[in-house]
Short mmCIF file of C-alpha atoms (C1' of nucleotides) in Angstrom, two decimals:
data_model
loop_
_atom_site.label_atom_id
_atom_site.label_comp_id
_atom_site.label_asym_id
_atom_site.label_seq_id
_atom_site.Cartn_x
_atom_site.Cartn_y
_atom_site.Cartn_z
CA MET A 1 96.22 140.72 78.34
CA ALA A 2 98.14 137.79 79.48
CA PHE A 3 96.76 134.21 78.70
CA PHE A 4 98.17 130.62 79.65
CA ILE A 5 97.10 127.10 78.92
CA HIS A 6 97.30 124.57 81.58
CA ALA A 7 97.81 121.33 79.36
CA ASP A 8 97.73 117.73 81.04
CA ILE A 9 97.97 114.56 79.39
CA ASP A 10 95.12 112.25 80.31
CA ALA A 11 96.01 108.88 82.30
CA PHE A 12 99.55 109.48 80.85
CA PHE A 13 101.02 106.45 81.80
CA ALA A 14 98.07 103.85 81.03
CA SER A 15 97.59 105.84 77.88
CA VAL A 16 101.19 105.16 76.76
CA GLU A 17 100.72 101.18 77.36
CA GLN A 18 97.12 101.35 75.71
CA LEU A 19 99.39 103.07 72.54
CA ASP A 20 102.25 100.64 72.86
CA HIS A 21 99.96 97.61 73.25
CA PRO A 22 96.96 97.79 70.87
CA GLU A 23 95.08 94.75 72.57
CA TYR A 24 95.17 96.57 76.10
CA ARG A 25 92.94 99.51 74.44
CA GLY A 26 89.30 99.77 75.43
CA LYS A 27 90.58 97.65 78.41
CA PRO A 28 90.92 98.61 82.29
CA VAL A 29 94.83 99.17 82.43
CA ILE A 30 96.23 100.09 86.09
CA VAL A 31 99.96 101.04 85.91
CA GLY A 32 101.93 100.76 89.49
CA GLY A 33 102.33 97.29 90.26
CA LEU A 34 101.20 93.38 89.38
CA PRO A 35 98.32 91.71 91.52
CA GLY A 36 100.83 89.85 93.90
CA ASP A 37 103.21 92.89 94.86
CA ARG A 38 102.49 93.71 98.15
CA ARG A 39 102.88 97.75 99.32
CA SER A 40 102.44 98.68 95.90
CA VAL A 41 100.09 101.50 94.89
CA VAL A 42 98.17 102.45 91.74
CA SER A 43 100.20 105.38 90.00
CA THR A 44 97.87 105.43 86.89
CA ALA A 45 94.48 104.04 86.15
CA SER A 46 93.09 104.33 82.27
CA TYR A 47 89.63 105.67 82.24
CA GLU A 48 88.25 101.92 81.68
CA ALA A 49 89.64 101.22 85.17
CA ARG A 50 88.32 104.47 86.88
CA VAL A 51 84.78 103.21 86.36
CA TYR A 52 85.33 100.47 88.85
CA GLY A 53 86.63 103.14 91.58
CA VAL A 54 90.31 102.35 90.95
CA HIS A 55 92.57 105.27 91.14
CA SER A 56 95.74 106.91 91.52
CA ALA A 57 97.57 106.00 95.14
CA MET A 58 95.08 103.34 95.61
CA PRO A 59 96.79 100.27 97.03
CA ILE A 60 97.23 97.76 94.65
CA VAL A 61 95.46 94.89 96.39
CA GLN A 62 92.54 96.90 96.91
CA ALA A 63 92.58 97.72 93.11
CA VAL A 64 92.52 94.20 92.28
CA LYS A 65 89.32 93.66 94.60
CA LEU A 66 87.65 96.29 92.49
CA CYS A 67 88.85 95.10 89.18
CA PRO A 68 90.29 91.43 89.16
CA HIS A 69 90.26 91.19 85.52
CA GLY A 70 92.30 94.38 85.01
CA ILE A 71 95.63 94.73 83.23
CA TYR A 72 98.29 95.06 85.68
CA LEU A 73 101.68 96.56 84.93
CA ARG A 74 104.54 97.98 86.37
CA GLY A 75 105.27 100.36 84.00
CA SER A 76 108.77 101.91 82.62
CA MET A 77 109.83 105.36 83.25
CA ALA A 78 112.13 105.69 80.92
CA ARG A 79 109.77 105.01 78.18
CA TYR A 80 107.21 107.84 79.88
CA ARG A 81 110.06 110.27 80.00
CA GLU A 82 110.57 109.65 76.40
CA LYS A 83 106.54 109.98 75.18
CA SER A 84 106.54 113.13 77.52
CA GLY A 85 109.57 114.83 75.78
CA GLU A 86 107.42 114.07 72.24
CA VAL A 87 104.40 115.80 73.71
CA MET A 88 106.70 118.69 75.34
CA ALA A 89 107.95 119.12 71.75
CA VAL A 90 104.29 119.70 70.63
CA PHE A 91 103.60 122.27 73.18
CA ALA A 92 107.18 124.03 72.20
CA ALA A 93 105.46 124.85 68.71
CA PHE A 94 102.65 126.85 70.02
CA SER A 95 104.30 128.75 72.96
CA PRO A 96 107.88 130.48 73.29
CA GLU A 97 107.19 129.61 76.55
CA VAL A 98 106.30 126.45 78.16
CA GLN A 99 106.50 125.59 81.85
CA GLN A 100 106.83 121.89 82.50
CA LEU A 101 105.55 121.12 85.84
CA SER A 102 105.83 117.49 86.13
CA VAL A 103 106.06 114.70 83.69
CA ASP A 104 102.81 114.81 81.97
CA GLU A 105 101.79 118.60 82.50
CA ALA A 106 102.78 122.02 81.47
CA PHE A 107 101.91 125.84 81.31
CA LEU A 108 102.16 127.40 77.97
CA ASP A 109 102.22 131.13 77.96
CA ILE A 110 100.06 132.12 75.00
CA THR A 111 100.33 135.79 75.43
CA GLY A 112 100.43 137.65 72.14
CA THR A 113 100.18 134.29 69.77
CA GLU A 114 96.95 135.32 68.57
CA LYS A 115 98.29 136.14 64.92
CA LEU A 116 99.62 133.00 64.52
CA PHE A 117 97.45 130.92 66.24
CA GLY A 118 93.75 132.83 66.52
CA PRO A 119 92.07 133.25 69.88
CA PRO A 120 93.09 131.06 73.02
CA ARG A 121 90.42 128.50 72.35
CA GLU A 122 91.15 127.73 68.81
CA LEU A 123 95.07 127.86 69.67
CA ALA A 124 93.78 125.19 72.28
CA TYR A 125 91.99 123.19 69.64
CA LYS A 126 94.68 122.95 67.24
CA LEU A 127 97.02 122.00 70.17
CA LYS A 128 95.19 119.31 71.24
CA ALA A 129 94.71 117.83 67.75
CA ALA A 130 98.15 118.48 67.16
CA VAL A 131 99.32 116.00 70.11
CA ARG A 132 96.90 113.92 69.25
CA GLU A 133 97.94 113.48 65.66
CA LYS A 134 101.79 113.80 66.65
CA THR A 135 101.81 111.28 69.60
CA GLY A 136 98.65 109.34 69.66
CA LEU A 137 97.99 110.98 73.39
CA THR A 138 95.00 113.14 74.36
CA VAL A 139 95.19 116.19 76.58
CA SER A 140 92.87 118.25 78.55
CA ALA A 141 93.41 122.06 78.76
CA GLY A 142 92.49 124.98 80.89
CA LEU A 143 92.65 128.80 79.69
CA ALA A 144 92.63 131.51 81.75
CA SER A 145 94.31 135.04 82.45
CA ASN A 146 96.72 133.20 84.88
CA LYS A 147 98.38 130.06 85.91
CA TYR A 148 96.91 129.05 89.08
CA LEU A 149 93.12 129.39 87.67
CA ALA A 150 94.47 127.56 84.56
CA LYS A 151 96.19 124.63 86.31
CA ILE A 152 92.45 124.41 88.36
CA ILE A 153 90.08 124.29 85.57
CA SER A 154 92.03 121.88 82.87
CA GLY A 155 90.45 119.14 85.21
CA MET A 156 87.12 120.14 84.84
CA SER A 157 86.45 118.43 81.55
CA LYS A 158 88.79 115.49 81.79
CA PRO A 159 89.37 113.51 79.69
CA ASP A 160 90.23 115.28 76.33
CA GLY A 161 88.72 118.26 77.52
CA LEU A 162 88.80 122.09 77.12
CA PHE A 163 87.79 124.85 80.08
CA MET A 164 88.13 128.44 79.61
CA VAL A 165 87.45 131.24 81.94
CA GLU A 166 87.25 134.54 80.07
CA ALA A 167 89.02 137.41 81.65
CA GLY A 168 87.02 139.58 83.95
CA GLY A 169 85.19 136.25 85.19
CA GLU A 170 88.22 134.60 87.43
CA GLU A 171 86.64 135.77 90.81
CA ALA A 172 83.07 134.67 89.94
CA PHE A 173 84.10 131.61 88.81
CA MET A 174 85.75 130.68 91.93
CA CYS A 175 83.40 131.73 94.11
CA SER A 176 80.86 129.05 92.47
CA GLN A 177 83.44 126.42 93.08
CA PRO A 178 83.53 124.55 96.68
CA VAL A 179 86.87 124.78 98.60
CA THR A 180 87.90 121.20 97.45
CA LYS A 181 88.46 122.44 94.25
CA ILE A 182 91.44 124.45 95.85
CA TRP A 183 94.60 123.65 94.57
CA GLY A 184 97.16 123.21 97.35
CA ALA A 185 94.43 122.48 100.14
CA GLY A 186 94.94 118.95 100.36
CA ALA A 187 93.45 116.35 103.00
CA LYS A 188 94.29 118.36 106.55
CA THR A 189 93.07 121.51 105.14
CA GLN A 190 90.21 120.20 103.75
CA GLU A 191 89.03 118.73 107.61
CA GLU A 192 90.06 122.29 108.71
CA LEU A 193 87.83 123.79 106.25
CA LYS A 194 85.00 121.79 107.20
CA LYS A 195 85.55 122.10 110.83
CA HIS A 196 85.25 126.26 110.72
CA GLY A 197 82.06 125.46 108.12
CA PHE A 198 83.46 126.85 104.94
CA LYS A 199 82.07 124.89 101.92
CA SER A 200 82.22 126.72 98.97
CA CYS A 201 85.28 129.00 98.02
CA ALA A 202 82.55 132.20 98.07
CA ASP A 203 82.45 131.68 101.76
CA LEU A 204 86.29 132.48 102.16
CA HIS A 205 86.16 135.07 99.82
CA ARG A 206 83.99 136.77 102.54
CA LEU A 207 86.99 137.09 105.10
CA SER A 208 89.41 139.59 105.20
CA PRO A 209 93.23 138.92 104.86
CA ALA A 210 93.63 139.39 108.53
CA MET A 211 91.16 136.72 109.22
CA LEU A 212 92.11 134.44 107.08
CA ALA A 213 95.80 134.80 108.41
CA SER A 214 94.67 134.04 112.09
CA ILE A 215 93.05 130.80 111.11
CA PHE A 216 95.77 129.38 108.41
CA GLY A 217 98.42 131.43 109.33
CA ASN A 218 100.23 134.23 107.51
CA SER A 219 101.85 132.67 104.89
CA PHE A 220 99.02 130.28 103.62
CA GLY A 221 96.39 132.81 104.59
CA GLU A 222 97.53 135.16 102.15
CA PHE A 223 97.39 132.04 99.71
CA LEU A 224 93.79 131.32 100.31
CA TYR A 225 93.34 134.97 99.78
CA ARG A 226 94.43 135.21 96.44
CA ALA A 227 93.31 131.40 95.42
CA VAL A 228 89.39 132.30 96.19
CA ARG A 229 90.01 135.03 93.76
CA GLY A 230 91.51 133.14 91.24
CA GLN A 231 94.70 135.05 91.64
CA ALA A 232 97.05 132.58 93.33
CA ALA A 233 99.54 132.51 90.04
CA SER A 234 102.27 133.72 91.93
CA ALA A 235 102.51 129.43 93.24
CA PHE A 236 104.35 129.30 90.07
CA ASP A 237 106.31 131.92 89.91
CA GLY A 238 110.06 131.84 90.56
CA GLU A 239 113.12 129.79 89.69
CA ARG A 240 112.58 126.02 89.63
CA GLY A 241 116.11 124.63 89.74
CA THR A 242 116.87 121.38 91.35
CA LYS A 243 116.94 121.65 95.20
CA SER A 244 117.27 118.32 96.18
CA MET A 245 117.79 114.84 95.86
CA SER A 246 116.37 111.45 97.28
CA ALA A 247 115.97 107.95 96.79
CA GLU A 248 114.02 105.64 98.89
CA ARG A 249 112.64 101.94 98.77
CA THR A 250 109.51 100.53 100.50
CA PHE A 251 110.32 96.76 101.37
CA PRO A 252 107.32 94.15 100.72
CA TYR A 253 108.08 93.22 104.01
CA ASP A 254 109.59 95.05 107.22
CA LEU A 255 113.49 94.51 107.90
CA PHE A 256 114.72 93.43 110.82
CA ASP A 257 118.13 92.43 110.23
CA GLU A 258 120.87 94.83 110.66
CA PHE A 259 123.07 93.77 108.10
CA GLU A 260 120.20 93.60 105.61
CA ILE A 261 119.37 96.89 106.37
CA GLU A 262 122.66 98.78 105.92
CA THR A 263 123.08 96.38 102.71
CA GLN A 264 119.97 98.09 101.63
CA LEU A 265 121.24 101.59 102.79
CA PHE A 266 124.39 100.48 100.80
CA ASN A 267 122.02 100.28 97.62
CA ILE A 268 120.31 103.35 97.57
CA CYS A 269 123.36 105.26 98.34
CA SER A 270 124.91 103.94 95.23
CA GLU A 271 121.76 104.71 93.26
CA LEU A 272 121.73 108.43 94.75
CA MET A 273 125.42 108.63 94.12
CA PHE A 274 124.92 107.42 90.54
CA ARG A 275 122.21 110.09 89.81
CA LEU A 276 124.52 112.61 91.39
CA LEU A 277 127.74 111.98 89.50
CA HIS A 278 125.08 112.28 86.69
CA SER A 279 123.99 115.65 87.60
CA PRO A 280 125.84 119.13 87.83
CA TYR A 281 125.00 119.21 91.25
CA GLN A 282 127.30 118.61 94.73
CA SER A 283 125.47 118.71 98.38
CA ARG A 284 127.06 119.17 101.90
CA THR A 285 123.84 118.06 103.41
CA ILE A 286 123.14 114.65 104.10
CA THR A 287 119.28 113.24 104.89
CA ILE A 288 118.26 109.85 105.95
CA LYS A 289 114.61 108.68 106.20
CA ILE A 290 113.38 105.25 108.16
CA ARG A 291 109.54 104.53 108.55
CA TYR A 292 108.65 101.93 110.93
CA GLY A 293 106.61 99.04 109.93
CA GLU A 294 104.36 98.59 113.24
CA ASP A 295 102.97 102.24 113.50
CA PHE A 296 104.16 103.76 109.66
CA SER A 297 105.83 106.54 111.64
CA THR A 298 108.49 108.09 109.92
CA VAL A 299 111.66 109.97 111.13
CA GLY A 300 114.18 111.57 109.91
CA ALA A 301 117.70 113.13 110.20
CA ARG A 302 120.22 115.38 108.61
CA GLU A 303 123.68 116.53 108.66
CA THR A 304 125.30 119.34 107.10
CA PHE A 305 129.15 118.72 106.60
CA GLN A 306 131.83 121.65 105.82
CA THR A 307 132.60 119.75 102.49
CA ALA A 308 130.60 117.73 99.90
CA PRO A 309 131.96 113.94 100.07
CA ALA A 310 134.24 113.57 97.79
CA ALA A 311 133.43 109.91 96.89
CA PHE A 312 131.01 107.18 97.53
CA ASN A 313 132.75 105.97 100.16
CA GLU A 314 132.44 109.03 102.07
CA LEU A 315 129.03 109.53 101.37
CA TYR A 316 128.31 105.87 102.63
CA ASP A 317 129.74 106.72 105.61
CA ARG A 318 128.16 109.69 106.74
CA LEU A 319 124.38 107.84 105.65
CA LEU A 320 125.58 104.82 107.64
CA ALA A 321 126.75 107.12 110.77
CA LEU A 322 123.51 108.97 110.63
CA PHE A 323 121.37 105.88 110.21
CA ARG A 324 123.10 104.18 113.43
CA ARG A 325 122.38 107.19 115.46
CA LYS A 326 118.89 107.64 114.41
CA TYR A 327 117.81 103.88 114.33
CA GLU A 328 115.80 102.21 117.37
CA THR A 329 117.25 99.01 117.18
CA GLY A 330 114.98 96.08 117.06
CA ARG A 331 112.44 97.92 115.35
CA GLY A 332 111.22 96.91 111.67
CA VAL A 333 112.23 98.89 108.71
CA ARG A 334 109.58 99.40 106.37
CA LEU A 335 110.96 102.27 104.37
CA LEU A 336 114.52 103.57 103.83
CA GLY A 337 115.50 106.72 102.03
CA ALA A 338 118.71 108.72 101.75
CA GLY A 339 118.80 112.43 100.14
CA LEU A 340 120.79 115.18 99.04
CA SER A 341 119.87 118.87 99.99
CA GLY A 342 120.92 122.19 98.92
CA LEU A 343 122.59 120.73 96.28
CA GLU A 344 124.94 123.43 94.67
CA GLU A 345 126.65 123.52 91.00
CA ARG A 346 129.81 121.74 91.47
CA GLU A 347 131.85 123.80 90.10
CA ALA A 348 131.34 126.56 92.62
CA LEU A 349 132.03 123.72 95.25
CA ARG A 350 135.25 122.63 93.74
CA GLN A 351 137.23 125.90 94.12
CA GLY A 352 137.19 125.38 97.72
CA ASP A 353 138.42 121.42 97.22
CA LEU A 354 142.21 121.16 98.09
CA PHE A 355 142.12 117.69 96.41
CA GLY A 356 140.63 118.40 93.53
CA GLU A 357 142.52 116.85 91.06
CA GLU A 358 142.62 113.64 93.52
CA SER A 359 139.09 113.63 94.12
CA GLU A 360 138.49 114.20 90.41
CA LYS A 361 140.04 110.91 89.67
CA GLU A 362 138.05 108.91 92.48
CA ARG A 363 135.24 110.56 90.89
CA ARG A 364 135.95 109.22 87.60
CA LEU A 365 136.71 105.58 88.84
CA GLU A 366 133.68 105.58 90.62
CA LYS A 367 131.68 106.68 87.72
CA SER A 368 132.60 103.72 85.92
CA ILE A 369 132.00 101.28 89.02
CA LEU A 370 128.77 102.85 89.31
CA ALA A 371 128.14 102.41 85.54
CA ILE A 372 128.73 98.98 85.83
CA ASN A 373 126.77 98.64 88.56
CA ASP A 374 123.84 100.49 86.58
CA LYS A 375 124.12 97.65 83.79
CA PHE A 376 124.51 94.75 86.18
CA PRO A 377 122.36 95.75 89.32
CA ASN A 378 123.38 93.15 91.26
CA ALA A 379 127.55 93.30 91.24
CA VAL A 380 127.75 95.56 94.25
CA GLN A 381 125.48 94.18 96.42
CA ARG A 382 126.78 90.79 95.49
CA GLY A 383 130.82 92.35 96.55
CA ARG A 384 128.58 93.66 99.89
CA ASN A 385 126.82 90.43 100.66
CA TRP A 386 130.45 88.41 99.99
CA LEU A 387 132.29 90.61 102.17
CA GLY A 388 129.87 90.17 104.81
CA GLU A 389 129.71 86.46 105.31
CA LYS A 390 131.96 85.54 107.80
"C1'" DT B 1 92.53 96.88 101.18
"C1'" DC B 2 96.60 99.68 104.95
"C1'" DT B 3 98.96 103.65 103.08
"C1'" DG B 4 104.67 104.20 96.43
"C1'" DG B 5 108.48 107.34 95.32
"C1'" DG B 6 110.02 112.03 93.78
"C1'" DG B 7 109.98 116.32 94.90
"C1'" DT B 8 108.60 121.56 97.05
"C1'" DC B 9 107.38 124.73 100.52
"C1'" DC B 10 106.52 126.13 105.57
"C1'" DT B 11 107.10 126.13 110.69
"C1'" DA B 12 109.16 126.22 114.73
"C1'" DG B 13 112.84 125.82 117.58
"C1'" DG B 14 117.72 125.90 118.86
"C1'" DA B 15 122.86 127.96 118.47
"C1'" DC B 16 125.54 131.37 117.86
"C1'" DC B 17 127.03 136.23 116.61
"C1'" DC B 18 126.53 141.07 116.73
"C1'" DT C 1 122.60 141.33 137.43
"C1'" DC C 2 119.64 140.71 134.37
"C1'" DT C 3 118.64 140.35 129.33
"C1'" DG C 4 117.93 143.61 124.52
"C1'" DG C 5 116.51 142.44 119.47
"C1'" DG C 6 117.91 141.04 114.60
"C1'" DG C 7 120.36 138.04 111.30
"C1'" DT C 8 122.08 133.55 109.71
"C1'" DC C 9 122.22 128.82 109.46
"C1'" DC C 10 120.82 124.47 110.60
"C1'" DT C 11 117.43 120.22 112.12
"C1'" DA C 12 113.00 117.76 112.48
"C1'" DG C 13 108.46 117.08 111.06
"C1'" DG C 14 104.25 117.94 108.13
"C1'" DA C 15 101.57 119.30 104.02
"C1'" DC C 16 100.99 118.97 99.52
"C1'" DC C 17 101.64 117.75 94.66
"C1'" DC C 18 101.91 114.39 90.75
#
DNA sequence: TCTGGGGTCCTAGGACCC
DNA sequence: TCTGGGGTCCTAGGACCC
C-alpha cells in the first residue's frame, strides 16, 4: 500500500527571519517589501501578522494600513534557499524518494518505511521533531495514499499541523469538502463553479465524466473528476526538468522614455544570460513580456530561431528587435520581462554549432564579464548609459 | 489598497507538409 | 474545380501555483 507525506514549512520566509533575528520572534513579520515600496506585495506573513488580516500576495501598502507596527523586510532568497536545503536534507533521511515541489514543500514517498520508522502517523511526528531540532522550523504534514490528497490536507491544520486520511477514506473525505479546497481550481474556476451552483465536492462527484468535460473541457473535466475522488495524483507525475527560464521587473513608476526602457531590457537580458550560462541549458526560443501601466494589460511576443544565441549580444539583439516590434510606442511600461523556453541540454545543441570553438571563447569571455557585473551590479548599466549619452 | 517574480500547463488558431 | 484529414511546429494568451 503506497503512502505519501506532503510536508510544508510554516510561514517559511518569515520563520527564517524570526530564527535569524530573535528580536522578531512573537512579532508580526512581513517579508516582501519595505513600507515605502510601491508596487511590492507580501511574499510571506508570520502568523502574528496574519492576525491583522495580512496575507501573501497582498500589496505592501495595504499590509501597512492593516499592520502599521509590523516588521517589514525585503528578504533574502539566498538565505531561504540555504535553509530550504537543510530542511530537504532532513526529509531525505526519512524517505529515499523526496520530490521537492518548491522552496518550502516536498512530497515524501514513505511506502514501505514502516519497519524503520513505524506507521505513517508516527513517522510524521518523528519527521516534524527532526526538522524542528535540526533547523528550528516547523512543518505541517498531510498523509494520504496519494500525493494529490496529501497536498490538499497538509494545509488543513496549519501551523505545525498533521492531518491524515486513512486508506479507503479518500472519496468520502473529498465529498465532505467545499469546492474551494480543490487544488488546481483557482479564482476563475471558483467563479465558474459558483455560477453553475456547485458548492461542495459532492456536487461535482455526482456528475459523469462526459458532463464534466462538456462544462470544463476534456482535460480539466477529467482532472476534476479525479480530484473530487481524491485521486488526481497524476498532477504530480512525470518528469519535472526545467523547461523555461525568465526574468522580469516591475518598475516603481511607469517608464515612458524609450532609452530607459531599453536600458532596463539590457539589464534584464544580462541577468537572464548570467543564469543561462550557469545552467546546463541553451534555448532557441525567446520571449518578451510587456505590461502597460494604464490598464495592467499584458502582452507577449515569442520567436524561435534556427540556432541558440551564441553570445550575449546576440540574445540582446534578438530581444530588442522583438521588443521594438511589439511595443506600442508612447505607452507607459509597468513591467518588462524576457524569457527563454524550450530549454535543451547545451551539449546536444553544440553538435550543430559550426562555430563551436569560436563561440566557446566568446562564452568564456562573457561569463567573466557577467561575473563582474554580478559583483558590481551597475558596471554594465553604467557602460550603456555612458554610451547613450550623446 | 491596485495587482511581485518565477515557473508549469492548456487552448486555439495558423502555416506547412503529406 | 473544389477540397479530405492528420501530424508537427509555432505563436499568443490565460489559468494556476508558491
